[in-house]
mmCIF file of C-alpha atoms in Angstrom:
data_model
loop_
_atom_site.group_PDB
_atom_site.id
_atom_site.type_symbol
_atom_site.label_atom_id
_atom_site.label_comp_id
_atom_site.label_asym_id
_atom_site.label_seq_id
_atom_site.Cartn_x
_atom_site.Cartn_y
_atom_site.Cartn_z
ATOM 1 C CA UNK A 1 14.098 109.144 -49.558
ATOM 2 C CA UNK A 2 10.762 106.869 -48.408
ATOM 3 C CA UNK A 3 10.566 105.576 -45.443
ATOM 4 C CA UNK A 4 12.322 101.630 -46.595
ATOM 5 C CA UNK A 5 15.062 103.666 -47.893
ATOM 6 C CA UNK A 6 15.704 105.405 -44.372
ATOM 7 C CA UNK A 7 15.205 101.833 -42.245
ATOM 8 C CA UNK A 8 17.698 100.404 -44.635
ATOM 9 C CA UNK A 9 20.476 103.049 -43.978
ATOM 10 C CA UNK A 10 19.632 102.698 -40.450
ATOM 11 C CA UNK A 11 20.344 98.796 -40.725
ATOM 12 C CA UNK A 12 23.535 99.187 -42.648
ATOM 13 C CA UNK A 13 25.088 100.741 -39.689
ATOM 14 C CA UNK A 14 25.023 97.442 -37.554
ATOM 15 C CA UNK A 15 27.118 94.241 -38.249
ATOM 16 C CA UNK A 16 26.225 90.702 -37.101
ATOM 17 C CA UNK A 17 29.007 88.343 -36.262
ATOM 18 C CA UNK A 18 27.976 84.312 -35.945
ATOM 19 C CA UNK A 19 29.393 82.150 -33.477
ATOM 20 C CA UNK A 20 31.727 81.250 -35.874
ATOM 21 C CA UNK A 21 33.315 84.499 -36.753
ATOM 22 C CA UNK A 22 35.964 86.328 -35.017
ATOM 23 C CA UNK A 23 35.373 89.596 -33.777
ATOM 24 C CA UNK A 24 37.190 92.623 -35.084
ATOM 25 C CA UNK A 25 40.648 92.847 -33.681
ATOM 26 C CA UNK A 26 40.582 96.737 -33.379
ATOM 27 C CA UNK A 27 37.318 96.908 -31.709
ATOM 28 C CA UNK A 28 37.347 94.077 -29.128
ATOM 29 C CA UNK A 29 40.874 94.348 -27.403
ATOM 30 C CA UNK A 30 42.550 90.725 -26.303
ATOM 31 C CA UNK A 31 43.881 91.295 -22.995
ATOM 32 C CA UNK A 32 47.197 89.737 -22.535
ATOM 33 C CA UNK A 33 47.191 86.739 -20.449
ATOM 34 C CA UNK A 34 50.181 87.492 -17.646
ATOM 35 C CA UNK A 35 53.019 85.062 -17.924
ATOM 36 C CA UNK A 36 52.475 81.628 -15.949
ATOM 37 C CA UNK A 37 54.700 80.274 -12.546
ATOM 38 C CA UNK A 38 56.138 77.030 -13.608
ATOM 39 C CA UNK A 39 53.320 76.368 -16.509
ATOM 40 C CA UNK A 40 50.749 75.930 -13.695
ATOM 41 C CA UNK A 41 47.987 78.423 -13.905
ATOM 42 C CA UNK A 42 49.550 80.489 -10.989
ATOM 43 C CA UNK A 43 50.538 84.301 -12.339
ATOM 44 C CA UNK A 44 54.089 84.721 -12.203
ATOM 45 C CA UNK A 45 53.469 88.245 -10.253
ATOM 46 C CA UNK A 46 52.310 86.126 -6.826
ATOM 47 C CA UNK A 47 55.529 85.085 -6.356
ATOM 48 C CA UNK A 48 56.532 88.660 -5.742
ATOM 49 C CA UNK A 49 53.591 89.269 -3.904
ATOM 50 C CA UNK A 50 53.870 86.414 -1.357
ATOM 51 C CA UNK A 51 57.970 87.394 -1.234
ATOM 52 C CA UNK A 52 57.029 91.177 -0.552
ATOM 53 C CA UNK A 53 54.669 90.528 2.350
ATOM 54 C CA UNK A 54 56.829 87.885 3.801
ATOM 55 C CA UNK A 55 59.614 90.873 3.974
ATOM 56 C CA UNK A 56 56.896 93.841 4.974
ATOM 57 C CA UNK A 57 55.628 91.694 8.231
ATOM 58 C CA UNK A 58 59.938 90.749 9.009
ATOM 59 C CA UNK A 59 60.310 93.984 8.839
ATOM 60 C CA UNK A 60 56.978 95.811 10.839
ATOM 61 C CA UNK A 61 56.782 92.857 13.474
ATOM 62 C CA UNK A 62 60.710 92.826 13.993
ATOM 63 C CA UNK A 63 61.214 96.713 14.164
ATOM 64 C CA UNK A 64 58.253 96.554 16.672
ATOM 65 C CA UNK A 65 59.698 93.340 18.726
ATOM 66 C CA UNK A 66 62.578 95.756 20.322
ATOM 67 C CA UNK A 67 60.583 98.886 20.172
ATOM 68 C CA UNK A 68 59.582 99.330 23.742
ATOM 69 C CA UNK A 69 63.220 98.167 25.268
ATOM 70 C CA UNK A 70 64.475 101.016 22.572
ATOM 71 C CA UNK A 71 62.703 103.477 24.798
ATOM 72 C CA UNK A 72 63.177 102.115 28.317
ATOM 73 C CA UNK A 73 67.223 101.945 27.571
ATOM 74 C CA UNK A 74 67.913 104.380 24.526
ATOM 75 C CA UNK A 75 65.715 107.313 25.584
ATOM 76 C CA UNK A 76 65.298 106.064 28.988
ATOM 77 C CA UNK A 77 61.597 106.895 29.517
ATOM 78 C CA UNK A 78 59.814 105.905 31.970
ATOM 79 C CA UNK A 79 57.469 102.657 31.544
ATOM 80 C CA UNK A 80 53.917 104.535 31.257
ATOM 81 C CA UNK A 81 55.393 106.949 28.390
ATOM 82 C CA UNK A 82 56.756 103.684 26.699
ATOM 83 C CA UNK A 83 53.491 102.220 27.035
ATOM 84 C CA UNK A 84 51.703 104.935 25.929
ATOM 85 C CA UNK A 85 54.262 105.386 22.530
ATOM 86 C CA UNK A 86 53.673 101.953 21.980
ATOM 87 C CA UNK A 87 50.171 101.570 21.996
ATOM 88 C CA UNK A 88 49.390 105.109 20.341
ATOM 89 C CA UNK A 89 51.654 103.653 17.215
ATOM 90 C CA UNK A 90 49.916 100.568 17.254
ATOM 91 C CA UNK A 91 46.418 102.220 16.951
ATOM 92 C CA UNK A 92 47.589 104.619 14.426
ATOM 93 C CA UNK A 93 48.395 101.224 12.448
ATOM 94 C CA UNK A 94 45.318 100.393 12.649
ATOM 95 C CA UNK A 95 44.006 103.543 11.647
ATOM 96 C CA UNK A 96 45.932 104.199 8.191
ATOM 97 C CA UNK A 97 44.069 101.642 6.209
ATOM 98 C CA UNK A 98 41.210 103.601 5.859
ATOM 99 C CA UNK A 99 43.413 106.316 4.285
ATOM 100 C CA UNK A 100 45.311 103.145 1.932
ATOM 101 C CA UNK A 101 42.026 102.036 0.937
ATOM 102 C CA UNK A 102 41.017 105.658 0.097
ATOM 103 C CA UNK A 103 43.444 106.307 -2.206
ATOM 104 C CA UNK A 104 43.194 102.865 -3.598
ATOM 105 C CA UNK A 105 39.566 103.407 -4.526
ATOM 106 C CA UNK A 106 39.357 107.129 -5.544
ATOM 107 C CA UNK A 107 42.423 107.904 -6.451
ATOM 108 C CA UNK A 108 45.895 106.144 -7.242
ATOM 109 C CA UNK A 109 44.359 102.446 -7.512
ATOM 110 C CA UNK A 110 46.248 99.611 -5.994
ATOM 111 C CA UNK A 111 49.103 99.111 -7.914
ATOM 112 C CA UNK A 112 50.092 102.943 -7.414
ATOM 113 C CA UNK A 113 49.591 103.148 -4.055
ATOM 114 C CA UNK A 114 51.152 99.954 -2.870
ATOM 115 C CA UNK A 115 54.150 101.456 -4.712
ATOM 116 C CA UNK A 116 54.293 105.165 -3.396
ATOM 117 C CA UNK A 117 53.166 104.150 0.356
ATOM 118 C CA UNK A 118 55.940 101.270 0.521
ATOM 119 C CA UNK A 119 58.311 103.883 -0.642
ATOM 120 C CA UNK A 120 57.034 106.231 2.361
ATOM 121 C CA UNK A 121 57.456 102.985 4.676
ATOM 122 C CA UNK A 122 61.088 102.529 3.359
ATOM 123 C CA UNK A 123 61.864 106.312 4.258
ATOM 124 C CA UNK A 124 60.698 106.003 7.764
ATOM 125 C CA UNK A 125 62.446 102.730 8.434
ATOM 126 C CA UNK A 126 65.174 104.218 7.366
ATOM 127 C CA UNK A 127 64.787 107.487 9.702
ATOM 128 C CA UNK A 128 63.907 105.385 12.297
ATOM 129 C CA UNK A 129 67.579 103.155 11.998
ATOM 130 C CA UNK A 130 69.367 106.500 11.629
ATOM 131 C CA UNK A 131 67.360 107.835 14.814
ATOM 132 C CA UNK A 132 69.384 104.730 16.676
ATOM 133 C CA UNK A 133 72.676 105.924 16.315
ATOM 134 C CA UNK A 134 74.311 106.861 19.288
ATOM 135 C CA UNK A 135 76.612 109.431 18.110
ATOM 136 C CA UNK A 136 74.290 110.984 15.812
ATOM 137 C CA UNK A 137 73.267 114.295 17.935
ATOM 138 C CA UNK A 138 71.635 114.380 21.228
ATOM 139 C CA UNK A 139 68.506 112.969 23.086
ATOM 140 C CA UNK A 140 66.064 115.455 20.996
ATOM 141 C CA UNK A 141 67.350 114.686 17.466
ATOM 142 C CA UNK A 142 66.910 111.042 18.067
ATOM 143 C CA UNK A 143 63.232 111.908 19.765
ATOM 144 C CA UNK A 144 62.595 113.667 16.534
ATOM 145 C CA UNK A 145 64.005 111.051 14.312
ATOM 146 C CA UNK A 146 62.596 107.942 15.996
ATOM 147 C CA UNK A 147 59.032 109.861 16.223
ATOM 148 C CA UNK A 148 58.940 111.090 12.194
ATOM 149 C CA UNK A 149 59.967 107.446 11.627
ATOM 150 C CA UNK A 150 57.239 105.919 13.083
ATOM 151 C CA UNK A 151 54.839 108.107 11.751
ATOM 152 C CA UNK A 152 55.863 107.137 8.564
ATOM 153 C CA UNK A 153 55.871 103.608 9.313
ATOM 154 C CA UNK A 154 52.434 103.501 10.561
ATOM 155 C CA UNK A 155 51.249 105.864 6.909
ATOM 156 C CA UNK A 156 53.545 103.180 4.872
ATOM 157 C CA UNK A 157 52.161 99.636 6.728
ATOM 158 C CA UNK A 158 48.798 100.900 6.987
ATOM 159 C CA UNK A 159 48.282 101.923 3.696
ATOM 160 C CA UNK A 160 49.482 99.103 1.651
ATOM 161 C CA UNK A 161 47.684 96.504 4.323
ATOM 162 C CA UNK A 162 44.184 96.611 2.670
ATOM 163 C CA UNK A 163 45.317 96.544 -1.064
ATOM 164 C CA UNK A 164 48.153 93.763 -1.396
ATOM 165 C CA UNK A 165 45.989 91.140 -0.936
ATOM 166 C CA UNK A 166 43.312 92.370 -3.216
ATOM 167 C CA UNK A 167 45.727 92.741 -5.547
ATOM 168 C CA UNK A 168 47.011 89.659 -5.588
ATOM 169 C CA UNK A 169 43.472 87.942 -6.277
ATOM 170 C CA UNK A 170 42.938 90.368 -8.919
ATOM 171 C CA UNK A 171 46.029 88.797 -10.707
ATOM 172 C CA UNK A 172 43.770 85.383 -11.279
ATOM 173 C CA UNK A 173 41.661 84.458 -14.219
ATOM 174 C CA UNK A 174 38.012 84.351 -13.200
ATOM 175 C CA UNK A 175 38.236 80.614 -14.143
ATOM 176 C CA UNK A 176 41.229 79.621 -11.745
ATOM 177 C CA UNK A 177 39.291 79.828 -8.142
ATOM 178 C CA UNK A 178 40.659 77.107 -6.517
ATOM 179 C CA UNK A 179 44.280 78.657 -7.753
ATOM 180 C CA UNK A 180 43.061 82.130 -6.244
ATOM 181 C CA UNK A 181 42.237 80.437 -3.054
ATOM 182 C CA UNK A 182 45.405 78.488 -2.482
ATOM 183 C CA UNK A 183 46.814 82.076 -2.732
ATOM 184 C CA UNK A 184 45.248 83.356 -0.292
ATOM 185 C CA UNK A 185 46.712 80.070 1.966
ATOM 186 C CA UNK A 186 49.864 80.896 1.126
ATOM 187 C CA UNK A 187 49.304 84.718 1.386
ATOM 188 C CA UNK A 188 48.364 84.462 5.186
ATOM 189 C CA UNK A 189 51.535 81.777 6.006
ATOM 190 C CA UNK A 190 54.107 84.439 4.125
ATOM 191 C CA UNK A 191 52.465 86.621 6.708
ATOM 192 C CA UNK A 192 52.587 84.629 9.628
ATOM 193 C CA UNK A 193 56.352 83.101 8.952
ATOM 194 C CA UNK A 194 57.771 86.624 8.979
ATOM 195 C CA UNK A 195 56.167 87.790 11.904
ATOM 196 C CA UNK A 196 57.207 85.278 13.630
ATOM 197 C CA UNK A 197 61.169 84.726 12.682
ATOM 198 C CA UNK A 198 60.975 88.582 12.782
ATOM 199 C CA UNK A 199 60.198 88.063 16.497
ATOM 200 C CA UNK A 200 62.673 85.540 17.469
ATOM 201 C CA UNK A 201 65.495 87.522 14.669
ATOM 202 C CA UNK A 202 65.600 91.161 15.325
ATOM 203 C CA UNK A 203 65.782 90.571 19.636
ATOM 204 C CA UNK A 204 68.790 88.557 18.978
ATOM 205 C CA UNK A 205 70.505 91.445 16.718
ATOM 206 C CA UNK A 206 69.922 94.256 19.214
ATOM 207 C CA UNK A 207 70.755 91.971 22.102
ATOM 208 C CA UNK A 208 74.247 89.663 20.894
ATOM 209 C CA UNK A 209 75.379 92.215 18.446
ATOM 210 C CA UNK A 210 77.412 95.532 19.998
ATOM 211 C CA UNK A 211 77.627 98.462 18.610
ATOM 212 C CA UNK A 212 78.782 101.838 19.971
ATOM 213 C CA UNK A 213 79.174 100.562 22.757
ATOM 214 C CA UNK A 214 75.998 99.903 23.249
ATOM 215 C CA UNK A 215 73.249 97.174 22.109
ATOM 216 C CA UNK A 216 72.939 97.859 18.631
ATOM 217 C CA UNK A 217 69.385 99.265 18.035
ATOM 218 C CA UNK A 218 70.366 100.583 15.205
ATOM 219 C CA UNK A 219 71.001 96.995 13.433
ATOM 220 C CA UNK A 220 68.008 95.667 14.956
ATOM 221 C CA UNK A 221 65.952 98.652 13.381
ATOM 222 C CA UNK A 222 68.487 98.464 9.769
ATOM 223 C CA UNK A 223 67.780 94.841 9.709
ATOM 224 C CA UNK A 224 63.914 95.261 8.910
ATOM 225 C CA UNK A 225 64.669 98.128 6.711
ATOM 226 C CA UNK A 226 66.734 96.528 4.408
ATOM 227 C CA UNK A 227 63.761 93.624 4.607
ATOM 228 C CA UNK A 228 61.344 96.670 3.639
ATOM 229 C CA UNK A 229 64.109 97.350 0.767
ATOM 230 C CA UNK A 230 64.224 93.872 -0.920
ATOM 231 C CA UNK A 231 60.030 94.040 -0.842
ATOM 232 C CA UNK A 232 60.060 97.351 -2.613
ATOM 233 C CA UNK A 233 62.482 96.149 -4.968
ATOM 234 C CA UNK A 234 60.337 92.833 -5.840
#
């Protein structure tokens, strides 16, 4: 074979597509365009997304709105170790993103990991109500109950914080900014509405409501989980 006859082979190997054409079907994958809220060009998935964080921050802000009065009167500590629970859950909060966005990155992705670590979060908000219950044990059992429960709440709302709202831009065409950024508007009021009913909601249930005898921490804390329920389940 001369040397024309070897260029020649060579250029057989290639295809050229005009403007015109459409590509191959089996080597350019389409990727499905996600079904549309209301025909606008807003995914249908944000809906969920804005519902779920609306019912994560109910359910973080009003578990933590009767969470020092639930060791002054439940366990009756004194204020400094109250203070010092507090503020050491708080920080560990704070802390637990870097592990979210670690496993996000390297490991599970978003998607996965908002899913596992909200299923941790519903376990220890679920601990945490049982850990209320009067007649369940003694002092140490609801120590150890309230304690794992809050360890798993801080591991749950810490690792989901830095990936829902990344995940929710990601569900936007690169075409639909403005869409993406009226989002994020909405995003950040789902946020700040459940904080703050949480805050004025969950006071009233421990406070009005008896149970046991007692004030009922236990709705107060079952209140937020079931909140933490529904945004799992959407």
């Amino acid at each position: 074979m001369n040397a024309f006859q070897r260029n020649e082979s060579k250029e057989t190997l290639f295809t050229f597509i005009s403007a015109g054409d459409d590509p191959p079907k089996g080597d350019f994958p389409v990727r499905k365009k996600s079904p549309k809220l209301c025909g606008s060009n807003y995914p249908l998935s944000i809906a969920f997304i804005v519902v779920n964080e609306f019912c994560e921050r109910f359910s973080y802000y009003g578990m933590k709105a009767v969470l020092t009065l639930y060791f002054l009167s439940f366990f009756h500590w004194d204020e400094n170790l109250s203070t010092a629970v507090y503020h050491a859950f708080s920080a560990l909060c704070y802390f637990t993103p870097v592990i979210g966005a670690i496993m996000a990155d390297s490991w599970l992705g978003k998607y996965k990991t908002i899913i596992y670590l909200s299923i941790v979060y519903v376990v220890g908000h679920l601990i945490k109500s049982v850990g209320a219950i009067p007649s369940l044990g003694n002092q140490a059992v609801h120590v150890i109950l309230s304690m794992v429960g809050l360890f798993l709440i801080a591991l749950g709302t810490g690792g989901i914080k830095p990936c829902v709202s990344a995940f929710g831009g990601d569900q936007f065409e690169e075409e639909h900014t403005s869409e993406r950024s009226k989002f994020f508007s909405i995003f950040y009021l789902s946020i700040n509405a459940g904080s703050l009913i949480s805050t004025f909601v969950t006071p009233v249930l421990r406070g009005d409501v008896k149970c046991f005898g007692e004030d009922c921490y236990a709705l107060a804390f079952g209140v937020p989980a079931a909140l933490m329920v529904l945004a799992l389940g959407e």
